Coordinates of N, CA and C in Angstrom, one line a residue:
M363 N 0.6 3.9 3.7 CA 0.4 2.6 3.0 C 1.5 2.0 2.4
G364 N 1.1 0.8 2.3 CA 2.7 0.0 2.2 C 2.8 -1.1 2.0
G365 N 3.6 -2.0 1.4 CA 3.6 -3.7 1.6 C 3.3 -4.6 3.2
G366 N 3.0 -6.0 2.5 CA 3.4 -6.8 3.7 C 3.9 -7.0 4.1
K367 N 5.0 -6.8 2.9 CA 6.6 -8.0 2.6 C 6.7 -6.5 2.9
A368 N 7.5 -6.7 3.9 CA 9.3 -5.7 3.5 C 10.3 -5.2 4.4
T369 N 11.9 -4.9 3.9 CA 13.2 -4.8 4.6 C 13.1 -4.4 5.8
R370 N 13.7 -5.0 6.6 CA 14.1 -4.0 8.3 C 14.0 -2.9 7.8
K371 N 14.9 -2.2 7.4 CA 15.0 -0.8 7.3 C 12.8 0.0 6.5
D372 N 12.8 -0.4 6.0 CA 11.7 0.5 5.6 C 10.7 -0.3 6.9
E373 N 10.5 -1.2 7.5 CA 10.1 -1.6 8.8 C 10.3 0.0 9.9
K374 N 11.4 -0.2 9.9 CA 12.0 0.4 10.7 C 11.2 2.5 11.3
A375 N 11.7 2.5 9.2 CA 10.9 4.2 9.0 C 9.5 3.9 9.4
A376 N 8.4 3.0 9.4 CA 6.8 3.0 9.3 C 7.0 2.8 10.9
Y377 N 7.3 2.3 11.4 CA 7.5 2.4 12.9 C 7.5 3.8 13.6
R378 N 8.3 4.6 13.2 CA 8.8 6.1 13.6 C 7.7 6.7 12.7
L379 N 7.8 6.4 11.7 CA 6.0 7.5 11.1 C 5.1 7.3 12.0
G380 N 4.7 6.3 12.5 CA 2.9 5.6 13.3 C 3.5 6.4 14.4
G381 N 4.7 6.2 14.8 CA 5.0 6.9 16.1 C 4.8 8.9 16.5
L382 N 5.0 9.1 14.9 CA 6.0 11.3 15.3 C 3.5 11.3 14.7
I383 N 3.3 10.3 14.0 CA 1.8 10.4 14.2 C 1.2 10.2 14.8
A384 N 1.2 9.1 15.3 CA 0.1 9.6 16.7 C 1.1 10.9 17.8
K385 N 2.3 10.9 18.0 CA 2.1 12.2 19.0 C 1.7 13.8 18.2
E386 N 1.5 13.2 18.0 CA 0.2 14.6 16.2 C -1.2 14.6 16.7
G387 N -1.7 13.2 17.4 CA -2.4 13.1 17.2 C -3.7 13.3 16.1
W388 N -2.9 12.6 15.5 CA -3.5 12.6 14.3 C -4.1 11.1 13.7
I389 N -5.1 10.1 13.3 CA -5.3 9.0 13.4 C -4.4 8.1 12.8
L390 N -3.7 7.2 12.2 CA -2.9 6.3 11.8 C -4.3 5.3 11.0
L391 N -4.6 5.4 9.3 CA -5.0 4.6 8.8 C -4.1 3.6 8.3
N392 N -4.7 2.5 7.5 CA -4.5 1.2 7.4 C -4.3 0.4 6.2
G393 N -3.6 -0.5 6.1 CA -4.5 -1.8 5.4 C -5.1 -2.7 6.9
G394 N -4.0 -2.4 8.0 CA -4.6 -3.1 9.3 C -4.5 -4.5 9.3
R395 N -3.5 -5.5 8.4 CA -2.5 -6.3 8.3 C -1.8 -6.4 8.5
N396 N -1.5 -8.2 9.8 CA -0.2 -8.4 10.5 C 0.5 -8.6 10.0
A397 N 1.3 -8.0 8.8 CA 2.6 -8.1 8.0 C 3.3 -6.7 7.7
G398 N 4.6 -6.7 8.2 CA 5.5 -5.7 6.6 C 4.3 -4.2 7.2
I399 N 4.6 -3.0 6.6 CA 4.6 -2.1 6.6 C 3.4 -1.4 7.7
M400 N 1.9 -2.4 7.0 CA 0.6 -2.1 7.8 C 1.9 -2.6 9.6
E401 N 1.9 -3.4 9.7 CA 2.3 -3.6 11.6 C 3.1 -3.1 11.9
A402 N 4.0 -2.9 11.4 CA 5.1 -1.8 11.8 C 4.9 0.0 11.6
S403 N 3.8 0.5 11.0 CA 3.3 1.7 11.5 C 2.4 1.3 12.4
A404 N 1.3 0.5 12.6 CA 0.6 0.2 13.4 C 1.1 0.2 14.8
K405 N 2.2 -0.7 15.1 CA 2.5 0.0 16.0 C 3.6 0.8 16.3
G406 N 4.0 1.0 15.6 CA 4.7 3.1 16.2 C 3.6 4.0 16.6
A407 N 2.3 4.4 16.0 CA 1.5 4.9 16.6 C 1.0 3.7 18.0
F408 N 0.0 2.9 18.1 CA 0.1 2.5 19.7 C 0.7 2.8 19.8
D409 N 2.1 2.3 19.6 CA 3.4 2.2 21.3 C 3.4 3.8 22.0
H410 N 2.8 5.0 21.1 CA 2.6 6.2 21.6 C 1.5 6.6 21.8
G411 N 0.5 6.3 21.8 CA -1.2 6.4 22.5 C -1.5 6.5 21.3
G412 N -1.5 6.5 20.0 CA -2.3 6.9 18.5 C -3.4 6.0 18.5
L413 N -4.2 6.3 17.9 CA -5.4 5.6 17.6 C -5.3 5.2 15.6
T414 N -5.7 3.5 16.1 CA -4.7 3.1 14.8 C -6.7 2.5 13.9
V415 N -6.5 2.7 12.6 CA -8.0 2.3 11.8 C -7.0 0.9 10.9
G416 N -7.6 0.3 10.9 CA -7.0 -1.0 9.8 C -7.7 -1.6 9.1
I417 N -8.3 -1.4 7.6 CA -9.4 -1.3 6.6 C -8.9 -2.5 6.2
L418 N -9.3 -4.3 6.3 CA -8.9 -5.3 5.9 C -9.4 -5.3 5.2
P419 N -9.0 -5.9 4.1 CA -9.2 -7.5 2.6 C -10.1 -8.1 2.7
D420 N -10.1 -9.1 4.3 CA -11.1 -10.1 4.5 C -12.3 -10.0 5.2
D421 N -12.0 -11.4 5.0 CA -14.2 -11.2 4.9 C -14.1 -11.7 7.1
N422 N -12.6 -11.5 7.9 CA -12.5 -12.0 8.6 C -11.3 -11.7 9.5
C423 N -11.4 -12.2 11.1 CA -10.4 -11.0 11.7 C -8.7 -12.0 11.0
D424 N -8.2 -13.1 10.3 CA -7.8 -13.7 10.5 C -5.5 -12.9 10.6
R425 N -5.6 -12.3 9.8 CA -4.8 -11.4 9.9 C -4.4 -9.9 10.5
V426 N -5.3 -9.7 11.4 CA -5.7 -8.5 11.5 C -4.5 -8.1 12.5
S427 N -4.1 -6.9 12.6 CA -2.8 -6.6 13.4 C -3.2 -6.6 14.6
E428 N -2.7 -7.0 15.9 CA -3.0 -6.5 17.2 C -2.3 -5.2 17.7
Y429 N -2.1 -4.4 16.6 CA -2.0 -3.1 17.0 C -2.9 -2.2 16.4
I430 N -3.8 -2.7 15.9 CA -5.0 -1.9 15.2 C -6.2 -1.9 16.1
K431 N -6.2 -1.0 16.7 CA -7.7 -0.2 17.9 C -9.3 -1.0 16.9
I432 N -8.6 -0.2 15.9 CA -10.1 0.2 15.1 C -10.6 -0.5 14.2
P433 N -10.5 -2.4 13.7 CA -10.1 -3.3 12.4 C -12.1 -3.0 12.1
I434 N -12.1 -2.9 10.1 CA -13.0 -2.6 9.7 C -12.9 -3.9 8.5
I435 N -13.6 -5.4 8.6 CA -13.6 -6.0 7.9 C -13.8 -5.8 6.9
T436 N -13.4 -5.9 6.1 CA -14.5 -5.4 4.7 C -14.9 -6.5 3.5
G437 N -14.0 -7.8 3.6 CA -15.0 -8.7 2.6 C -14.5 -8.1 1.2
M438 N -14.1 -7.2 0.9 CA -13.8 -6.2 -0.6 C -12.1 -7.5 -1.2
G439 N -11.5 -7.5 -0.9 CA -10.1 -7.8 -1.4 C -9.1 -6.6 -1.2
N440 N -8.7 -6.5 -2.9 CA -8.6 -5.2 -2.5 C -8.8 -3.4 -3.3
A441 N -10.1 -4.4 -3.4 CA -11.4 -3.0 -3.2 C -11.5 -2.2 -2.4
R442 N -10.5 -3.0 -1.3 CA -10.6 -2.2 -0.3 C -9.8 -0.7 -0.2
N443 N -8.9 -0.8 -1.2 CA -8.5 -0.1 -1.1 C -8.5 1.3 -1.7
C444 N -9.9 1.4 -1.8 CA -10.7 2.6 -1.9 C -10.5 3.2 -1.0
I445 N -11.4 2.3 0.3 CA -11.7 3.2 1.5 C -10.9 3.9 1.8
N446 N -9.4 2.8 2.4 CA -8.2 3.4 2.4 C -7.5 4.7 1.8
V447 N -7.7 5.1 1.0 CA -7.2 6.2 -0.3 C -8.7 7.4 0.5
L448 N -9.4 7.1 -0.3 CA -11.2 8.3 0.4 C -11.1 8.6 1.2
S449 N -10.5 7.6 2.7 CA -11.0 7.9 4.1 C -9.6 8.6 4.7
S450 N -8.5 9.4 3.7 CA -7.6 9.3 4.3 C -7.1 11.3 3.4
D451 N -6.7 11.9 4.5 CA -6.4 13.2 4.4 C -5.0 13.0 3.3
I452 N -4.2 13.1 4.0 CA -2.9 13.4 2.8 C -2.8 10.9 2.7
V453 N -2.6 10.8 1.9 CA -1.5 9.4 2.0 C -0.3 9.3 2.2
V454 N 0.4 9.0 2.8 CA 2.0 9.0 2.5 C 2.3 7.0 2.0
A455 N 3.1 7.4 1.6 CA 3.2 5.1 1.2 C 4.6 5.1 1.0
C456 N 4.8 4.0 2.2 CA 5.7 3.9 2.0 C 6.4 2.0 1.3
P457 N 7.3 1.9 1.2 CA 7.9 0.9 -0.1 C 6.3 -0.5 0.0
G458 N 6.5 -1.0 -1.8 CA 5.5 -1.9 -1.4 C 4.8 -1.9 -2.7
G459 N 3.6 -2.7 -2.8 CA 4.1 -3.7 -4.5 C 2.5 -3.1 -5.8
L460 N 2.3 -3.3 -5.9 CA 1.0 -3.2 -7.1 C 0.2 -2.8 -5.9
G461 N -0.6 -3.2 -4.8 CA -1.9 -2.4 -4.4 C -1.3 -1.0 -3.7
T462 N 0.0 -0.6 -3.2 CA 0.4 0.5 -3.1 C 0.0 1.6 -4.2
L463 N 0.1 0.7 -5.5 CA 0.8 1.6 -6.3 C -0.3 1.8 -6.6
S464 N -1.4 1.0 -6.4 CA -2.6 1.1 -7.0 C -3.5 2.2 -6.4
E465 N -2.5 2.2 -4.6 CA -3.6 3.3 -3.9 C -2.9 4.6 -4.5
I466 N -1.5 4.8 -4.3 CA -0.9 6.1 -4.7 C -2.0 6.4 -6.4
A467 N -2.2 6.2 -7.1 CA -3.0 6.7 -8.0 C -4.0 7.7 -8.4
L468 N -4.7 6.4 -6.8 CA -6.7 6.4 -6.7 C -6.3 7.5 -5.6
A469 N -5.4 7.9 -4.9 CA -5.1 9.3 -3.9 C -4.8 10.8 -4.9
L470 N -4.0 9.9 -6.6 CA -3.6 11.3 -7.3 C -4.6 12.0 -8.2
K471 N -5.7 10.8 -9.1 CA -7.3 11.1 -9.4 C -8.1 11.6 -8.7
N472 N -7.8 11.3 -7.0 CA -8.7 12.1 -6.4 C -8.4 13.6 -6.2
S473 N -7.0 13.6 -5.8 CA -6.7 15.1 -5.7 C -6.9 15.2 -3.8
K474 N -5.9 14.1 -3.8 CA -5.3 13.9 -2.0 C -4.3 14.0 -2.4
A475 N -2.7 14.4 -1.5 CA -1.8 14.5 -0.9 C -1.4 13.1 -1.4
V476 N -0.4 13.3 -1.8 CA 0.9 11.5 -1.6 C 2.4 12.1 -1.5
I477 N 2.6 11.5 -0.1 CA 4.1 11.8 0.1 C 4.5 10.1 0.0
L478 N 5.7 9.9 -0.6 CA 6.5 8.8 -1.2 C 7.6 8.7 -0.2
L479 N 7.8 7.4 1.0 CA 8.6 8.0 1.8 C 9.5 6.6 1.8
N480 N 10.9 7.0 0.4 CA 11.9 6.0 0.4 C 11.0 4.7 -0.4
F481 N 9.8 5.2 -1.4 CA 9.3 4.1 -2.8 C 9.6 4.3 -3.7
D482 N 9.9 3.9 -4.6 CA 9.8 3.4 -5.7 C 9.4 2.9 -6.6
G483 N 7.8 3.4 -6.9 CA 7.1 3.2 -8.0 C 7.6 2.2 -9.6
E484 N 9.0 3.1 -10.1 CA 9.5 1.8 -11.1 C 9.6 0.6 -10.0
K485 N 10.2 0.8 -9.2 CA 10.7 -0.5 -9.2 C 9.9 -1.2 -8.4
A486 N 9.0 -1.2 -7.9 CA 8.3 -2.0 -7.6 C 7.2 -2.9 -9.2
L487 N 7.0 -1.9 -9.7 CA 6.5 -2.6 -10.8 C 7.4 -3.9 -10.8
E488 N 9.0 -3.7 -11.7 CA 9.6 -4.5 -11.9 C 9.4 -5.6 -10.5
L489 N 9.5 -5.1 -9.7 CA 9.4 -6.6 -8.3 C 8.2 -7.9 -8.8
Y490 N 7.3 -7.6 -10.1 CA 6.1 -7.5 -10.2 C 6.0 -8.2 -11.7
N491 N 7.0 -8.4 -12.5 CA 7.0 -8.6 -14.0 C 8.0 -9.7 -14.0
T492 N 7.6 -10.8 -13.0 CA 8.2 -11.9 -13.0 C 7.5 -12.5 -13.7
K493 N 6.2 -12.6 -14.0 CA 5.9 -13.2 -15.3 C 5.5 -13.0 -16.0
N494 N 6.5 -12.2 -16.8 CA 6.4 -10.9 -18.0 C 5.3 -10.8 -18.5
L495 N 4.8 -9.3 -17.3 CA 3.3 -8.9 -17.8 C 3.9 -7.7 -18.6
L496 N 4.8 -7.0 -17.9 CA 4.6 -5.7 -18.1 C 6.1 -5.3 -19.2
H497 N 5.3 -4.4 -20.0 CA 6.3 -4.1 -21.4 C 6.5 -3.0 -22.0
Y498 N 7.6 -2.7 -22.5 CA 8.1 -1.0 -23.2 C 7.9 -0.8 -24.5
A499 N 7.6 0.0 -24.5 CA 7.4 0.3 -26.0 C 7.9 2.0 -26.3
K500 N 8.3 2.4 -27.2 CA 8.8 3.6 -27.3 C 8.0 4.1 -29.0
T501 N 6.9 2.9 -29.8 CA 6.6 3.6 -30.9 C 5.0 2.6 -30.9
P502 N 3.9 3.3 -31.8 CA 3.3 2.4 -31.6 C 3.3 1.4 -32.3
E503 N 4.2 0.9 -33.3 CA 5.0 -0.1 -33.8 C 5.1 -1.0 -33.4
Q504 N 5.8 -0.8 -32.1 CA 6.5 -1.5 -30.8 C 5.2 -2.4 -30.4
V505 N 4.4 -1.6 -29.8 CA 3.0 -2.1 -29.2 C 2.8 -3.2 -30.4
I506 N 2.3 -2.8 -31.7 CA 1.8 -4.2 -32.2 C 2.4 -5.4 -32.4
D507 N 4.0 -5.3 -32.5 CA 5.2 -5.9 -32.4 C 5.2 -7.1 -31.0
I508 N 4.4 -6.1 -30.5 CA 4.9 -6.8 -28.4 C 3.0 -7.7 -28.8
I509 N 2.2 -6.7 -29.2 CA 0.9 -7.5 -28.5 C 0.5 -9.3 -29.7
K510 N 1.5 -9.2 -30.7 CA 1.7 -10.1 -31.7 C 2.3 -11.4 -30.4
K511 N 3.5 -10.6 -30.0 CA 4.4 -11.7 -29.3 C 3.2 -12.4 -27.9
I512 N 2.9 -11.7 -27.6 CA 2.0 -11.7 -25.9 C 0.7 -13.2 -26.5
H513 N 0.1 -12.2 -28.4 CA -1.0 -13.5 -28.3 C -1.2 -14.8 -28.5
I514 N 0.3 -15.0 -28.8 CA 0.9 -16.3 -29.0 C 0.9 -17.2 -27.8
H515 N 1.2 -16.4 -26.8 CA 0.9 -17.5 -25.5 C -0.8 -18.0 -25.3
F516 N -1.8 -17.2 -25.8 CA -3.0 -16.7 -25.3 C -3.9 -18.3 -25.9

């Protein structure tokens, strides 16, 4: 699992991981899109003769990676993350955003092993805090203060 936006370094690691998964004879299952970690890991597995399955959020084939041998078009949006995780024996999370974090949480909730490959979940949360949606509190009183400040904007 991993994001549609990735650094070149993370894409290289995902490509290598996909190749190693293929060499083991395992199936690579990911989000199936033609971007970032999904594209790189699928290409790695594909280039090494592996089977690739993509569980796509859309209801069409517009963004399917050419390296996905079995695309599954769900039309489910982010709900497809449930299929990704519950269909996996082990979840490997490469750098991503909130979608990847949701997959990690779902995997752990369902007692699936999770391996984080160069993934910093706290950093991922901070990347999505540009709209000031994420707040931290250390006491219940701070929670109330934050709620009051946020509530003014509604």
